[in-house]
Amino acid sequence: CCRSHPLAARAWGSGRPELLWRGPFRPVPACFRRRSVVQQCTNSLAAGIATTGRGIGMQEDFEGNPLSGYTIVEPIYCSGDAFMGDTTMSSGNLTLIQKGYANGLAVMEWAKKNFPGELASFVVMGFSAGSLGTMAWSTTLLSEFKYKKAAVILDSYAGIFPDGTQGPTITGWGGCRTRLMPFNLKIKCLSHAVTVQDKLKEAMKLNPNVTFASIQSKVDHAQLWFYQGMAQSWGMLTDMMITGPQFYAKANALFRDLLEDFPNYRLYLVDGDQHCFTSEPYFSTASTAGKESPAPEDVPTLQEWVGRVLSEGFAGVSAVECEGPEAPNGDSSSTYCDEALLQ
């Protein structure tokens, strides 16, 4: 958590009317209270700037890069609250300030003033835990900007946590009292029961013509580690011992729920445990077969798939891209494709 109350953002790019709003947050950071304050986050604005993770997908004009023409606006992150927070916590003699919501709001207002007209393309993207902030802010951002077409891309964070831990964490951040929570979710939030998936589903329902898409390794090592860390801080011994295949099965169940209920949702699964692609050189090398593997026949590479999502929307890509043998969810391996996802 930040030990002061700074607000900051960075912006770079072409200045053309193509805007990419990107949530950073890498490595996976959070600051929350359970039995004591858990500080798995940067503790200063300077550290937040140093870990923004501006990577190859964002800055390189390599052949076929679908993101190279965008102006990128990135809120700087050090509050450990996925840009949902409005609170302070005490830890020893320290006062830890979590005002991520205020930072996100200030950056949004700055971007609106600098891009007052209709955007040709508007992309809301988060990588790592930035995906959580993207889920939380998508409804607001999509309603505040004018655009011809838009897409929301969630890179490498599905939001899988031990049962019963999300709601109290979001409530503890002060997320219930921000304008991110509409009345129906505010009641759920105050009951310690709201999840980031509730916010994602709200956004998809309110924006049926916008494509929402996830990029996910089958067993993302960082997501697995954070799940285990949350379980440890809550004293949930069984969840602390979760295996890669078990985590993959939970992810499949979550994705199946989204695919069944929302025709504007799409999923790209990558074999392996890589955490984050759009911020890494692997954005130009990844396929469903792995982070540095050629794509199987008739399957788009990751950057090709992202390009189609941006140019053609959900009508231009298959509901799911996955490489591996089809098997029922819960198979003992982590290389299969859940047969229910492919139906």
Short mmCIF file of C-alpha atoms in Angstrom, two decimals:
data_model
loop_
_atom_site.label_atom_id
_atom_site.label_comp_id
_atom_site.label_asym_id
_atom_site.label_seq_id
_atom_site.Cartn_x
_atom_site.Cartn_y
_atom_site.Cartn_z
CA CYS A 1 0.00 0.00 0.00
CA CYS A 2 1.13 3.54 -0.61
CA ARG A 3 2.34 5.45 2.44
CA SER A 4 1.06 8.72 1.03
CA HIS A 5 -1.74 9.67 -1.36
CA PRO A 6 -0.20 10.20 -4.81
CA LEU A 7 -2.12 10.21 -8.07
CA ALA A 8 -0.32 9.51 -11.32
CA ALA A 9 -0.55 8.13 -14.84
CA ARG A 10 1.60 7.76 -17.90
CA ALA A 11 0.60 8.18 -21.52
CA TRP A 12 2.39 7.60 -24.79
CA GLY A 13 1.63 6.82 -28.40
CA SER A 14 0.53 8.26 -31.71
CA GLY A 15 -2.13 10.72 -30.59
CA ARG A 16 -4.52 9.20 -33.14
CA PRO A 17 -8.14 8.60 -32.07
CA GLU A 18 -7.33 5.04 -31.00
CA LEU A 19 -7.08 4.80 -27.23
CA LEU A 20 -5.89 1.87 -25.14
CA TRP A 21 -6.61 2.20 -21.42
CA ARG A 22 -4.30 -0.23 -19.67
CA GLY A 23 -4.26 -1.40 -16.08
CA PRO A 24 -0.75 -2.40 -14.98
CA PHE A 25 -0.32 -4.06 -11.56
CA ARG A 26 2.60 -6.41 -12.02
CA PRO A 27 3.75 -8.46 -10.18
CA VAL A 28 0.39 -9.56 -8.77
CA PRO A 29 -0.11 -7.02 -5.98
CA ALA A 30 -2.62 -6.60 -3.22
CA CYS A 31 -2.77 -5.10 0.22
CA PHE A 32 -5.49 -6.40 2.50
CA ARG A 33 -6.29 -7.19 6.10
CA ARG A 34 -7.04 -10.63 7.42
CA ARG A 35 -5.52 -11.43 10.82
CA SER A 36 -2.90 -8.81 10.06
CA VAL A 37 -2.17 -6.50 7.14
CA VAL A 38 -0.79 -8.43 4.16
CA GLN A 39 1.36 -6.13 2.01
CA GLN A 40 1.90 -7.90 -1.30
CA CYS A 41 2.23 -4.65 -3.21
CA THR A 42 4.50 -1.74 -3.98
CA ASN A 43 4.74 0.86 -1.22
CA SER A 44 5.45 4.08 -3.09
CA LEU A 45 4.64 5.96 -6.25
CA ALA A 46 8.25 5.58 -7.39
CA ALA A 47 8.00 1.82 -7.06
CA GLY A 48 4.70 1.88 -8.92
CA ILE A 49 6.30 3.74 -11.81
CA ALA A 50 9.22 1.30 -11.86
CA THR A 51 6.90 -1.71 -12.17
CA THR A 52 4.38 -0.42 -14.70
CA GLY A 53 5.67 -3.05 -17.11
CA ARG A 54 5.48 -1.19 -20.40
CA GLY A 55 6.44 -4.08 -22.63
CA ILE A 56 6.87 -5.25 -26.18
CA GLY A 57 3.20 -5.49 -26.98
CA MET A 58 2.84 -1.84 -26.11
CA GLN A 59 5.97 -0.19 -27.49
CA GLU A 60 7.32 -2.23 -30.40
CA ASP A 61 6.17 -1.63 -33.94
CA PHE A 62 6.95 -5.20 -34.99
CA GLU A 63 5.22 -6.74 -37.97
CA GLY A 64 1.64 -7.63 -37.23
CA ASN A 65 1.45 -5.92 -33.83
CA PRO A 66 -2.22 -4.90 -33.54
CA LEU A 67 -1.50 -2.54 -30.63
CA SER A 68 1.25 -0.44 -32.19
CA GLY A 69 -0.96 2.41 -33.40
CA TYR A 70 -2.73 3.12 -30.13
CA THR A 71 -2.24 5.95 -27.69
CA ILE A 72 -1.88 4.24 -24.32
CA VAL A 73 -3.04 5.68 -21.01
CA GLU A 74 -1.86 3.78 -17.94
CA PRO A 75 -2.75 4.70 -14.35
CA ILE A 76 0.23 4.21 -12.03
CA TYR A 77 -0.46 1.68 -9.30
CA CYS A 78 0.77 1.36 -5.75
CA SER A 79 -2.40 1.15 -3.66
CA GLY A 80 -2.83 -2.65 -3.65
CA ASP A 81 -6.58 -2.40 -4.20
CA ALA A 82 -7.06 -3.08 -7.93
CA PHE A 83 -8.16 0.57 -8.31
CA MET A 84 -11.27 -0.19 -6.26
CA GLY A 85 -10.13 1.15 -2.88
CA ASP A 86 -11.16 4.10 -0.74
CA THR A 87 -9.78 3.47 2.73
CA THR A 88 -6.77 3.53 5.04
CA MET A 89 -5.29 0.78 7.18
CA SER A 90 -2.86 0.80 10.08
CA SER A 91 0.04 -1.62 10.35
CA GLY A 92 2.28 -1.02 13.33
CA ASN A 93 3.20 2.65 13.23
CA LEU A 94 2.38 2.97 9.52
CA THR A 95 -0.77 4.36 7.97
CA LEU A 96 -1.37 2.67 4.62
CA ILE A 97 -3.51 4.61 2.18
CA GLN A 98 -5.63 2.84 -0.42
CA LYS A 99 -7.15 5.39 -2.78
CA GLY A 100 -6.95 3.46 -6.03
CA TYR A 101 -10.47 4.49 -6.99
CA ALA A 102 -9.56 8.18 -6.75
CA ASN A 103 -6.48 7.58 -8.90
CA GLY A 104 -8.47 5.73 -11.54
CA LEU A 105 -11.12 8.45 -11.55
CA ALA A 106 -8.54 11.24 -11.91
CA VAL A 107 -6.83 9.49 -14.82
CA MET A 108 -10.18 8.86 -16.52
CA GLU A 109 -11.10 12.55 -16.29
CA TRP A 110 -7.68 13.53 -17.69
CA ALA A 111 -8.12 11.14 -20.62
CA LYS A 112 -11.63 12.43 -21.34
CA LYS A 113 -10.33 15.99 -21.56
CA ASN A 114 -7.54 14.96 -23.91
CA PHE A 115 -9.76 12.72 -26.08
CA PRO A 116 -13.07 14.61 -26.18
CA GLY A 117 -14.19 13.37 -29.59
CA GLU A 118 -15.34 10.02 -30.86
CA LEU A 119 -12.60 7.38 -30.79
CA ALA A 120 -12.13 5.13 -33.79
CA SER A 121 -11.26 2.33 -31.38
CA PHE A 122 -11.29 2.12 -27.58
CA VAL A 123 -9.56 -0.77 -25.82
CA VAL A 124 -9.71 -1.38 -22.08
CA MET A 125 -6.96 -3.82 -21.15
CA GLY A 126 -5.39 -5.15 -17.98
CA PHE A 127 -2.51 -7.54 -17.51
CA SER A 128 -1.83 -9.55 -14.36
CA ALA A 129 -3.99 -8.20 -11.54
CA GLY A 130 -4.68 -5.26 -13.86
CA SER A 131 -7.35 -7.57 -15.22
CA LEU A 132 -9.15 -7.22 -11.88
CA GLY A 133 -9.11 -3.45 -12.21
CA THR A 134 -10.32 -3.83 -15.79
CA MET A 135 -13.26 -5.94 -14.64
CA ALA A 136 -14.12 -3.37 -11.98
CA TRP A 137 -13.83 -0.32 -14.26
CA SER A 138 -15.15 -1.58 -17.61
CA THR A 139 -18.75 -0.48 -17.09
CA THR A 140 -17.65 3.02 -16.08
CA LEU A 141 -15.04 3.47 -18.81
CA LEU A 142 -17.28 2.17 -21.59
CA SER A 143 -20.01 4.60 -20.55
CA GLU A 144 -17.73 7.65 -20.19
CA PHE A 145 -15.98 7.59 -23.59
CA LYS A 146 -17.40 7.92 -27.11
CA TYR A 147 -16.18 5.39 -29.65
CA LYS A 148 -17.07 3.63 -32.89
CA LYS A 149 -15.98 0.25 -31.56
CA ALA A 150 -14.55 -1.07 -28.31
CA ALA A 151 -13.02 -4.17 -26.77
CA VAL A 152 -12.06 -5.29 -23.27
CA ILE A 153 -9.06 -7.63 -22.97
CA LEU A 154 -8.13 -9.45 -19.76
CA ASP A 155 -4.55 -10.74 -19.91
CA SER A 156 -3.53 -13.37 -17.38
CA TYR A 157 -5.86 -12.95 -14.46
CA ALA A 158 -9.16 -14.78 -14.32
CA GLY A 159 -9.97 -13.72 -10.76
CA ILE A 160 -9.98 -17.16 -9.15
CA PHE A 161 -9.74 -16.99 -5.36
CA PRO A 162 -10.56 -19.33 -2.47
CA ASP A 163 -14.29 -19.37 -1.77
CA GLY A 164 -15.44 -16.62 0.55
CA THR A 165 -12.34 -14.41 0.30
CA GLN A 166 -13.22 -11.99 -2.50
CA GLY A 167 -16.19 -10.27 -0.89
CA PRO A 168 -14.55 -9.39 2.44
CA THR A 169 -11.41 -8.20 0.62
CA ILE A 170 -13.34 -5.82 -1.66
CA THR A 171 -15.41 -4.58 1.28
CA GLY A 172 -12.24 -4.04 3.31
CA TRP A 173 -10.81 -1.92 0.50
CA GLY A 174 -13.79 0.41 0.80
CA GLY A 175 -15.00 -0.65 -2.62
CA CYS A 176 -18.65 -0.65 -1.57
CA ARG A 177 -18.77 3.13 -1.18
CA THR A 178 -17.37 4.04 -4.57
CA ARG A 179 -19.40 4.76 -7.68
CA LEU A 180 -18.10 1.55 -9.22
CA MET A 181 -20.80 -0.30 -7.27
CA PRO A 182 -24.36 0.19 -8.56
CA PHE A 183 -27.16 -0.16 -6.02
CA ASN A 184 -27.81 -3.86 -6.60
CA LEU A 185 -24.13 -4.74 -6.20
CA LYS A 186 -23.64 -2.30 -3.31
CA ILE A 187 -26.05 -4.35 -1.21
CA LYS A 188 -24.15 -7.51 -2.10
CA CYS A 189 -20.86 -5.74 -1.41
CA LEU A 190 -21.94 -4.60 2.06
CA SER A 191 -22.83 -8.24 2.74
CA HIS A 192 -19.22 -9.21 1.92
CA ALA A 193 -20.43 -11.28 -1.02
CA VAL A 194 -19.57 -9.30 -4.18
CA THR A 195 -16.91 -10.55 -6.63
CA VAL A 196 -15.00 -9.00 -9.51
CA GLN A 197 -16.88 -11.39 -11.77
CA ASP A 198 -20.09 -9.63 -10.74
CA LYS A 199 -18.65 -6.41 -12.15
CA LEU A 200 -17.46 -8.16 -15.31
CA LYS A 201 -20.88 -9.70 -15.90
CA GLU A 202 -22.52 -6.32 -15.36
CA ALA A 203 -20.26 -4.79 -18.03
CA MET A 204 -20.91 -7.57 -20.54
CA LYS A 205 -24.66 -7.36 -20.02
CA LEU A 206 -24.75 -3.58 -20.43
CA ASN A 207 -22.46 -3.62 -23.49
CA PRO A 208 -23.61 -6.52 -25.68
CA ASN A 209 -21.87 -5.13 -28.78
CA VAL A 210 -18.48 -4.87 -27.07
CA THR A 211 -16.12 -7.84 -27.19
CA PHE A 212 -14.78 -9.09 -23.86
CA ALA A 213 -11.84 -11.48 -24.21
CA SER A 214 -9.50 -13.37 -21.89
CA ILE A 215 -5.93 -14.51 -22.52
CA GLN A 216 -4.96 -17.24 -20.06
CA SER A 217 -2.23 -19.83 -19.62
CA LYS A 218 -3.69 -23.14 -18.55
CA VAL A 219 -1.74 -23.11 -15.28
CA ASP A 220 -0.52 -19.55 -14.78
CA HIS A 221 2.18 -19.81 -12.09
CA ALA A 222 1.52 -16.33 -10.65
CA GLN A 223 -2.24 -16.79 -10.40
CA LEU A 224 -1.71 -20.15 -8.72
CA TRP A 225 0.82 -18.63 -6.30
CA PHE A 226 -1.53 -15.79 -5.36
CA TYR A 227 -4.43 -18.20 -4.83
CA GLN A 228 -2.26 -20.21 -2.45
CA GLY A 229 -1.13 -17.02 -0.71
CA MET A 230 -4.72 -15.88 -0.16
CA ALA A 231 -5.57 -19.31 1.22
CA GLN A 232 -2.61 -19.16 3.60
CA SER A 233 -3.57 -15.73 4.91
CA TRP A 234 -7.10 -16.99 5.56
CA GLY A 235 -5.96 -20.25 7.18
CA MET A 236 -7.56 -22.38 4.46
CA LEU A 237 -5.29 -25.42 4.55
CA THR A 238 -6.96 -27.40 1.76
CA ASP A 239 -6.82 -24.47 -0.65
CA MET A 240 -3.18 -23.86 0.25
CA MET A 241 -2.38 -27.26 -1.26
CA ILE A 242 -4.19 -26.72 -4.57
CA THR A 243 -2.39 -28.26 -7.55
CA GLY A 244 -1.96 -26.95 -11.07
CA PRO A 245 -4.59 -29.29 -12.56
CA GLN A 246 -7.05 -28.38 -9.80
CA PHE A 247 -6.53 -24.67 -10.45
CA TYR A 248 -6.99 -25.24 -14.19
CA ALA A 249 -10.29 -27.00 -13.49
CA LYS A 250 -11.51 -24.01 -11.48
CA ALA A 251 -10.53 -21.69 -14.33
CA ASN A 252 -12.39 -23.85 -16.85
CA ALA A 253 -15.54 -23.75 -14.71
CA LEU A 254 -15.36 -19.96 -14.48
CA PHE A 255 -14.82 -19.56 -18.23
CA ARG A 256 -17.65 -21.97 -19.02
CA ASP A 257 -20.02 -19.87 -16.92
CA LEU A 258 -19.08 -16.71 -18.84
CA LEU A 259 -19.28 -18.36 -22.25
CA GLU A 260 -22.71 -19.84 -21.56
CA ASP A 261 -24.24 -16.56 -20.45
CA PHE A 262 -22.55 -13.97 -22.67
CA PRO A 263 -22.26 -14.31 -26.46
CA ASN A 264 -19.82 -11.37 -26.56
CA TYR A 265 -17.17 -13.21 -24.50
CA ARG A 266 -14.13 -14.93 -26.05
CA LEU A 267 -11.23 -17.00 -24.64
CA TYR A 268 -7.67 -17.78 -25.79
CA LEU A 269 -5.93 -20.53 -23.78
CA VAL A 270 -2.16 -21.06 -23.98
CA ASP A 271 -0.41 -24.26 -22.93
CA GLY A 272 2.03 -23.73 -20.07
CA ASP A 273 2.40 -21.50 -17.02
CA GLN A 274 3.41 -18.12 -18.50
CA HIS A 275 2.10 -15.07 -16.62
CA CYS A 276 1.26 -12.14 -18.94
CA PHE A 277 1.67 -11.82 -22.69
CA THR A 278 0.73 -8.33 -23.88
CA SER A 279 3.51 -6.83 -21.76
CA GLU A 280 6.11 -9.41 -22.82
CA PRO A 281 8.03 -10.45 -25.95
CA TYR A 282 5.88 -13.59 -25.94
CA PHE A 283 3.02 -11.52 -27.34
CA SER A 284 4.66 -11.93 -30.75
CA THR A 285 5.57 -15.63 -30.33
CA ALA A 286 2.71 -17.24 -28.41
CA SER A 287 0.03 -19.54 -29.73
CA THR A 288 -2.37 -21.98 -28.15
CA ALA A 289 0.51 -24.50 -28.19
CA GLY A 290 2.75 -22.43 -25.91
CA LYS A 291 4.46 -19.10 -25.34
CA GLU A 292 7.10 -19.72 -28.02
CA SER A 293 5.34 -22.30 -30.19
CA PRO A 294 4.09 -22.08 -33.78
CA ALA A 295 0.33 -22.10 -34.03
CA PRO A 296 -1.39 -25.34 -35.00
CA GLU A 297 -2.85 -25.44 -38.49
CA ASP A 298 -5.81 -23.08 -39.00
CA VAL A 299 -5.39 -21.58 -35.52
CA PRO A 300 -4.42 -17.90 -35.14
CA THR A 301 -1.36 -16.91 -33.16
CA LEU A 302 -2.06 -14.81 -30.09
CA GLN A 303 -1.24 -11.51 -31.79
CA GLU A 304 -3.35 -12.50 -34.82
CA TRP A 305 -6.23 -13.35 -32.49
CA VAL A 306 -5.96 -10.03 -30.65
CA GLY A 307 -5.88 -8.26 -34.02
CA ARG A 308 -9.10 -9.96 -35.07
CA VAL A 309 -10.76 -9.15 -31.75
CA LEU A 310 -9.93 -5.47 -32.26
CA SER A 311 -10.85 -5.30 -35.94
CA GLU A 312 -13.76 -7.74 -36.23
CA GLY A 313 -15.07 -8.13 -32.70
CA PHE A 314 -16.47 -11.35 -31.27
CA ALA A 315 -17.96 -12.27 -34.65
CA GLY A 316 -14.45 -12.58 -36.10
CA VAL A 317 -13.03 -15.18 -33.69
CA SER A 318 -14.08 -18.54 -32.33
CA ALA A 319 -15.59 -18.64 -28.86
CA VAL A 320 -12.58 -20.60 -27.56
CA GLU A 321 -9.11 -21.30 -28.86
CA CYS A 322 -7.43 -24.22 -27.11
CA GLU A 323 -4.83 -26.82 -28.10
CA GLY A 324 -4.85 -30.31 -26.62
CA PRO A 325 -6.96 -33.44 -26.34
CA GLU A 326 -10.57 -32.91 -25.38
CA ALA A 327 -11.41 -34.30 -21.95
CA PRO A 328 -13.95 -33.74 -19.17
CA ASN A 329 -13.04 -30.91 -16.85
CA GLY A 330 -11.04 -32.12 -13.87
CA ASP A 331 -8.76 -34.43 -15.82
CA SER A 332 -5.54 -35.25 -13.97
CA SER A 333 -3.39 -33.31 -16.46
CA SER A 334 -3.26 -29.61 -17.26
CA THR A 335 -2.77 -29.89 -21.02
CA TYR A 336 -6.26 -31.00 -22.07
CA CYS A 337 -9.07 -28.80 -23.36
CA ASP A 338 -12.30 -28.94 -21.37
CA GLU A 339 -14.75 -30.56 -23.75
CA ALA A 340 -17.60 -28.47 -22.37
CA LEU A 341 -15.82 -25.26 -23.43
CA LEU A 342 -15.59 -26.45 -27.02
CA GLN A 343 -19.24 -27.37 -27.50
#
